[in-house]
Backbone as ProteinMPNN parsed JSONL, in Angstrom:
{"seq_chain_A": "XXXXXXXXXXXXXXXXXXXXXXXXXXXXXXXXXXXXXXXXXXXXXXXXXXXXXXXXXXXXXXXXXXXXXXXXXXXXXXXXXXXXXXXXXXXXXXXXXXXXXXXXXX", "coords_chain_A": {"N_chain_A": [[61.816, 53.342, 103.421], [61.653, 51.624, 100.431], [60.476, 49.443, 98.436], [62.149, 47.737, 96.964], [64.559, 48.15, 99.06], [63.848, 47.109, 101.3], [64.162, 44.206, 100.342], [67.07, 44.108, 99.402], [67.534, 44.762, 101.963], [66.717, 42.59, 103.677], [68.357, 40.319, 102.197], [70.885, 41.13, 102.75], [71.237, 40.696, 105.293], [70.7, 38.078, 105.371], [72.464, 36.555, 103.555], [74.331, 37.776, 105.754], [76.272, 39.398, 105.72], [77.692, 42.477, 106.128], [76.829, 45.948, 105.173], [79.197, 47.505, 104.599], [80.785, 45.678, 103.883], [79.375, 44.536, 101.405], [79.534, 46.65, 99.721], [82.382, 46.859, 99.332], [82.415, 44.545, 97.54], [80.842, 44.968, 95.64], [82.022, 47.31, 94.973], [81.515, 49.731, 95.427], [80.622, 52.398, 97.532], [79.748, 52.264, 101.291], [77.661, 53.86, 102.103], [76.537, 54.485, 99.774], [75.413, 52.275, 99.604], [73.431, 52.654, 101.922], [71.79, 54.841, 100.925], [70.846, 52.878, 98.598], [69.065, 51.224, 100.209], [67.749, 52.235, 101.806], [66.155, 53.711, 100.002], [66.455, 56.224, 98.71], [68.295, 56.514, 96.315], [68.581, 54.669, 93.333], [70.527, 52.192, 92.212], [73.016, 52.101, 89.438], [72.611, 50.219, 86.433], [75.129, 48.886, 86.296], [75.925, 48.661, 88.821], [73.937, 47.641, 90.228], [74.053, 45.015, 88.765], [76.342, 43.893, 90.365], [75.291, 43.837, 92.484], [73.457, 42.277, 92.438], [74.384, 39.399, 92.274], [76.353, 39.628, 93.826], [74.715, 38.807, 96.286], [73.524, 36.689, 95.143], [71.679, 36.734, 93.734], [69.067, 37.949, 91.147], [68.928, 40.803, 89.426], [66.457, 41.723, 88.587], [64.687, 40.156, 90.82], [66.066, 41.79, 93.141], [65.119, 44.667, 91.73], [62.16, 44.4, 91.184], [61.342, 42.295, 92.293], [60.832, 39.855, 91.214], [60.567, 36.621, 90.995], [63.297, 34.07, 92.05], [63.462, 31.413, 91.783], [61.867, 28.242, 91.623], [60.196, 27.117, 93.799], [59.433, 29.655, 94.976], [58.419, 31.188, 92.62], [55.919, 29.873, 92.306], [55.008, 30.521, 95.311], [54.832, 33.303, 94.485], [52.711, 33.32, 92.369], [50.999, 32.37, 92.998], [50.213, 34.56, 95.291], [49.347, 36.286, 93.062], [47.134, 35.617, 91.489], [45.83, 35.095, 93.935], [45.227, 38.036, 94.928], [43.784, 39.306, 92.398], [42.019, 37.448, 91.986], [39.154, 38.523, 92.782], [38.522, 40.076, 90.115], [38.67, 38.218, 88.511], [37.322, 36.871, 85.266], [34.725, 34.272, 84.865], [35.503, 32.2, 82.89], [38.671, 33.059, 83.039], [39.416, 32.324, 84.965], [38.485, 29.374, 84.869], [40.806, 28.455, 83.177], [42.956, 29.119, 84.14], [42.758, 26.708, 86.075], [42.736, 24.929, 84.431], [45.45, 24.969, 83.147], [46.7, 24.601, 85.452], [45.943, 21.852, 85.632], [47.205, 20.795, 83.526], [45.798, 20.328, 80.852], [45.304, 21.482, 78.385], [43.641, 22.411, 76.131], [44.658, 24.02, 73.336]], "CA_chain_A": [[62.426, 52.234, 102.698], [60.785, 51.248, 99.603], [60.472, 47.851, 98.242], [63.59, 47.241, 96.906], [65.588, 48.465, 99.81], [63.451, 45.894, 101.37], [64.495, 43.179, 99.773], [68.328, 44.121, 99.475], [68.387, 44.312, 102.787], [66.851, 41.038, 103.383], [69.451, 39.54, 101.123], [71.857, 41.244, 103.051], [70.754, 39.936, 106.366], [70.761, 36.399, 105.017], [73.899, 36.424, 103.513], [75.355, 37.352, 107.249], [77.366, 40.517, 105.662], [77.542, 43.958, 106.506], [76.61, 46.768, 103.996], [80.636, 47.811, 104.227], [81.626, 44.065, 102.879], [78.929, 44.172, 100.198], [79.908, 47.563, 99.077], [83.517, 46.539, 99.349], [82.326, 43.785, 96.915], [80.255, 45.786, 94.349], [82.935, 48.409, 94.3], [81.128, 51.516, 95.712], [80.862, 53.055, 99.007], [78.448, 51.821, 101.999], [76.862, 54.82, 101.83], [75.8, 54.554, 98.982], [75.009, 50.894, 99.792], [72.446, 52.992, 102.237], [70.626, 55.185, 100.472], [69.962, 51.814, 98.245], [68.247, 50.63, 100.893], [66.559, 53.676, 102.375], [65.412, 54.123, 98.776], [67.104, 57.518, 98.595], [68.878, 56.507, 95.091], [68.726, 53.571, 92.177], [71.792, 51.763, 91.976], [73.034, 52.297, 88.435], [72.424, 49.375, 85.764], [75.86, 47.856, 86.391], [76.531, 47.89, 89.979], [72.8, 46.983, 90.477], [74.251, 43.679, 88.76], [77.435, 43.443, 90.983], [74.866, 43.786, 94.11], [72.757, 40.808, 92.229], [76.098, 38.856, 92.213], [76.811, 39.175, 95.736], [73.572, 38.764, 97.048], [72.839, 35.282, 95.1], [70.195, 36.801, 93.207], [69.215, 38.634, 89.997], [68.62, 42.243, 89.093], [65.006, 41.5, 88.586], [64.303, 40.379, 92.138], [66.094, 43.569, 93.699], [64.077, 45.677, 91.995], [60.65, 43.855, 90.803], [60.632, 41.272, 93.345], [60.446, 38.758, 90.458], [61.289, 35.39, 91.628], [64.648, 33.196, 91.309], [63.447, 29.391, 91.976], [60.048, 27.788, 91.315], [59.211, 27.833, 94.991], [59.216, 31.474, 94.739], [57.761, 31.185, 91.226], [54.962, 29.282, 93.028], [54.596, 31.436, 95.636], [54.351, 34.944, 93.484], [51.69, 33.144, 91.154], [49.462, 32.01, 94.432], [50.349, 36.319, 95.273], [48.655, 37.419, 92.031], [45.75, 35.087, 91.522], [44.747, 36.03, 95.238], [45.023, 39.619, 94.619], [43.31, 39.508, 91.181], [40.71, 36.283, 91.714], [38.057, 38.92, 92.455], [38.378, 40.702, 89.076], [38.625, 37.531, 87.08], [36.111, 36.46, 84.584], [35.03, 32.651, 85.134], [36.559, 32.118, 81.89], [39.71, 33.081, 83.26], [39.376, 30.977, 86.467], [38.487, 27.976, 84.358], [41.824, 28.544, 82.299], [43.826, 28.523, 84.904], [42.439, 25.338, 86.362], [43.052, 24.158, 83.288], [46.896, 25.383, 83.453], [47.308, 23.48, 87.015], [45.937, 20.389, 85.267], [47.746, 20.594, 82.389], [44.871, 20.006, 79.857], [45.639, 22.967, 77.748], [43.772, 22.215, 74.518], [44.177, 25.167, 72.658]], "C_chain_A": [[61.414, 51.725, 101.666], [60.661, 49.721, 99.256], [61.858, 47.147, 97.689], [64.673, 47.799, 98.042], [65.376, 47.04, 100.822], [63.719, 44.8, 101.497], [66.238, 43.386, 100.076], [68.451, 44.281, 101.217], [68.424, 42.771, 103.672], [67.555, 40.24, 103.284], [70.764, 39.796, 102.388], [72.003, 40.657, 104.624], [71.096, 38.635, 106.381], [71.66, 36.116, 104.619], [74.204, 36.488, 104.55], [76.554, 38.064, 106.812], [77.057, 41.542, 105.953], [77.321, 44.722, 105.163], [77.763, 47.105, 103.487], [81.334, 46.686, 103.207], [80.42, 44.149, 101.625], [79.027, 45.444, 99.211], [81.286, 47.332, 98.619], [83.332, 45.249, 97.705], [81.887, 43.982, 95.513], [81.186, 46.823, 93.77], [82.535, 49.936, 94.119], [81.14, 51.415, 97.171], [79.554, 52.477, 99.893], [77.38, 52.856, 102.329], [76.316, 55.231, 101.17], [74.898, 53.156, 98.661], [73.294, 51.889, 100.732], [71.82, 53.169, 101.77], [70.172, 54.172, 99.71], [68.755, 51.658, 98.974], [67.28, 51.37, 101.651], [65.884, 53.892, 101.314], [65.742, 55.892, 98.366], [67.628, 57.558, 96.893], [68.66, 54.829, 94.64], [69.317, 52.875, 92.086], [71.581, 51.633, 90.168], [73.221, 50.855, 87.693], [73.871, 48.039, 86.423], [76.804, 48.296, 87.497], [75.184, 47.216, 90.419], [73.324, 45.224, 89.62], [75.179, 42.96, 89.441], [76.62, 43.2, 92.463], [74.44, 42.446, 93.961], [73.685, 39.633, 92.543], [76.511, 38.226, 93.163], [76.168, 38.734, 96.126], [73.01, 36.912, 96.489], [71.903, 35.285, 94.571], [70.301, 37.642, 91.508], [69.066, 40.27, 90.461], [66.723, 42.424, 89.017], [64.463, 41.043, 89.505], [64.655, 41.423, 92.833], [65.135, 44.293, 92.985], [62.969, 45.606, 91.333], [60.13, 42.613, 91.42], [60.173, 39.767, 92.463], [61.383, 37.531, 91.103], [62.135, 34.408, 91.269], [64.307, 32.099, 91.336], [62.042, 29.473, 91.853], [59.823, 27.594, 92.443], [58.899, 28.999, 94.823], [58.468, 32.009, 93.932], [56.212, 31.106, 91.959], [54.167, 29.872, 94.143], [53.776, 33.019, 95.152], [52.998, 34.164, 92.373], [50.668, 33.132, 92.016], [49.265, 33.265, 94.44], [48.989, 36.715, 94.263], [47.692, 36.55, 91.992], [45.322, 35.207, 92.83], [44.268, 37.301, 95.099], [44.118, 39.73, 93.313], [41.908, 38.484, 91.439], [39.221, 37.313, 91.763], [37.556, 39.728, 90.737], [38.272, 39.866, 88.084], [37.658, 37.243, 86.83], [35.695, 35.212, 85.112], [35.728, 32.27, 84.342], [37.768, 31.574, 82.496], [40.697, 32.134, 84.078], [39.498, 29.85, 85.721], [40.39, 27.678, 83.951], [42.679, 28.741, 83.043], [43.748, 27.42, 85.835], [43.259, 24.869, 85.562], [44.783, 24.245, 82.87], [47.554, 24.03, 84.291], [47.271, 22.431, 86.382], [46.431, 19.905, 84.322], [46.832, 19.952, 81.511], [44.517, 21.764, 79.301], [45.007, 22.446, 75.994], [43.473, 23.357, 73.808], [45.03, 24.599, 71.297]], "O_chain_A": [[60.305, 51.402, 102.094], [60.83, 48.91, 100.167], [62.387, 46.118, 98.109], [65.826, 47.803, 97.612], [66.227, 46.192, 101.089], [63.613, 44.222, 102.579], [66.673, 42.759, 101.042], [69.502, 43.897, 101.73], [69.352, 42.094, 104.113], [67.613, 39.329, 104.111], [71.442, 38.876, 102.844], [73.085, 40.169, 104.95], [71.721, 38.104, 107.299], [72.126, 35.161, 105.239], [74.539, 35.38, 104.968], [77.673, 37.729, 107.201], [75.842, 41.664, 106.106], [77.613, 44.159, 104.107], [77.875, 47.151, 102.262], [82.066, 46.775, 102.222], [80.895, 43.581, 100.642], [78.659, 45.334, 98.041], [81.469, 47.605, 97.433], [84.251, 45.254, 96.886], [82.322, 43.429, 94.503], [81.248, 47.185, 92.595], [82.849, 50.846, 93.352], [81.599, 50.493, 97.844], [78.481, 52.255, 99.333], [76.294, 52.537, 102.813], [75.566, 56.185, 101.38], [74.022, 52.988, 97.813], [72.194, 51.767, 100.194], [70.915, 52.347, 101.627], [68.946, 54.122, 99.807], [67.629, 51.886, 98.532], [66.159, 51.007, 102.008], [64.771, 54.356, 101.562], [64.976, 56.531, 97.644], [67.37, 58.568, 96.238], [68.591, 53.92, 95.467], [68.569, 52.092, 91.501], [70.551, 51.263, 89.604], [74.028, 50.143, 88.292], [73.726, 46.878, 86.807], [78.029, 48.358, 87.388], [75.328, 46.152, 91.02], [72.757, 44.249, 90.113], [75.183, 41.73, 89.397], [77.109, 42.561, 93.394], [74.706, 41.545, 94.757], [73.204, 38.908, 93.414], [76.865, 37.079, 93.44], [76.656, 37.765, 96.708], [72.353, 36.13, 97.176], [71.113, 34.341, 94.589], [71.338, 37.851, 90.878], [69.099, 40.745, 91.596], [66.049, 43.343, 89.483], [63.283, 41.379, 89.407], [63.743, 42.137, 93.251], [64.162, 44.617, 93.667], [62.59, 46.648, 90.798], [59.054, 42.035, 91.264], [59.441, 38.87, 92.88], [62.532, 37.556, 91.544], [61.886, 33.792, 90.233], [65.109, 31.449, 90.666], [61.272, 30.429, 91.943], [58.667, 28.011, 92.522], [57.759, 29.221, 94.413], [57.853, 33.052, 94.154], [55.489, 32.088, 92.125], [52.936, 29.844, 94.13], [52.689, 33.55, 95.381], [52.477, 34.945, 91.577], [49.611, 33.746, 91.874], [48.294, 33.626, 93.774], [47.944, 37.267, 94.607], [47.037, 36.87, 92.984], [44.128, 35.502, 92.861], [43.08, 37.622, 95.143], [43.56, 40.818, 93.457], [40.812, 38.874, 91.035], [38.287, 37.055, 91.004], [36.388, 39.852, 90.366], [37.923, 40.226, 86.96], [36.798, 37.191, 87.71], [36.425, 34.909, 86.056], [36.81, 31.866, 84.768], [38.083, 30.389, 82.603], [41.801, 31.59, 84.028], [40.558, 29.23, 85.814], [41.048, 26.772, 84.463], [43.706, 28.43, 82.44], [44.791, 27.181, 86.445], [44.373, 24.432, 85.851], [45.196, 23.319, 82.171], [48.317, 23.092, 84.064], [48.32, 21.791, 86.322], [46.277, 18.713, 84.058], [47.123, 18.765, 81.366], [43.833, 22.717, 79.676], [45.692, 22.206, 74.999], [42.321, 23.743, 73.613], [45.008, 25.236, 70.244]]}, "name": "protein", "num_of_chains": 1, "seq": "XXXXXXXXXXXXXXXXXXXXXXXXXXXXXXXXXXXXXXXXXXXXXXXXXXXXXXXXXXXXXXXXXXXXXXXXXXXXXXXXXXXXXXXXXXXXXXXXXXXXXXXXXX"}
């Protein structure tokens, strides 16, 4: 299961539907609702937006994990400045201080 299967099934979990009712909903087969989620196949541009649809979400969280609400926002930013803080310059560090505090004089 890759990262977006992941996630869709997540979604699908939390909704509190079956893969049959959200295929039934997108307008393809639950078997092809699987391999989604096994990561076997892509979903094509525009049922990948009928899944977003159902699910309460975008196309850009299924499959980049980008985030729908500023908790989430908030979360994924904490994500990457953990993962990255060792590579940053001080510079960089400062300048995002300076972000949080909103004293942006550029």
């Amino acid at each position: 299961m890759n990262e977006m299967g992941k996630r869709l099934k997540e979604l699908i979990d939390k909704k509190g539907i079956t893969q049959k009712e959200l295929a039934e909903q997108v307008g393809c087969t639950d078997a092809a609702i699987s391999h989604y989620i096994k990561g076997d196949r892509i979903p094509r541009a525009s049922v990948l937006a009928k899944i977003a649809v159902s699910l309460d979400t975008t196309s850009d969280y299924l499959m980049e994990g980008v985030p729908t609400s500023v908790t989430d926002e908030l979360g994924f930013a904490k994500k990457l400045i953990a993962r990255n803080v060792s590579q940053m310059s001080s510079a960089e560090k400062r300048e995002i201080i300076n972000i949080l505090l909103g004293d942006n004089n550029e």
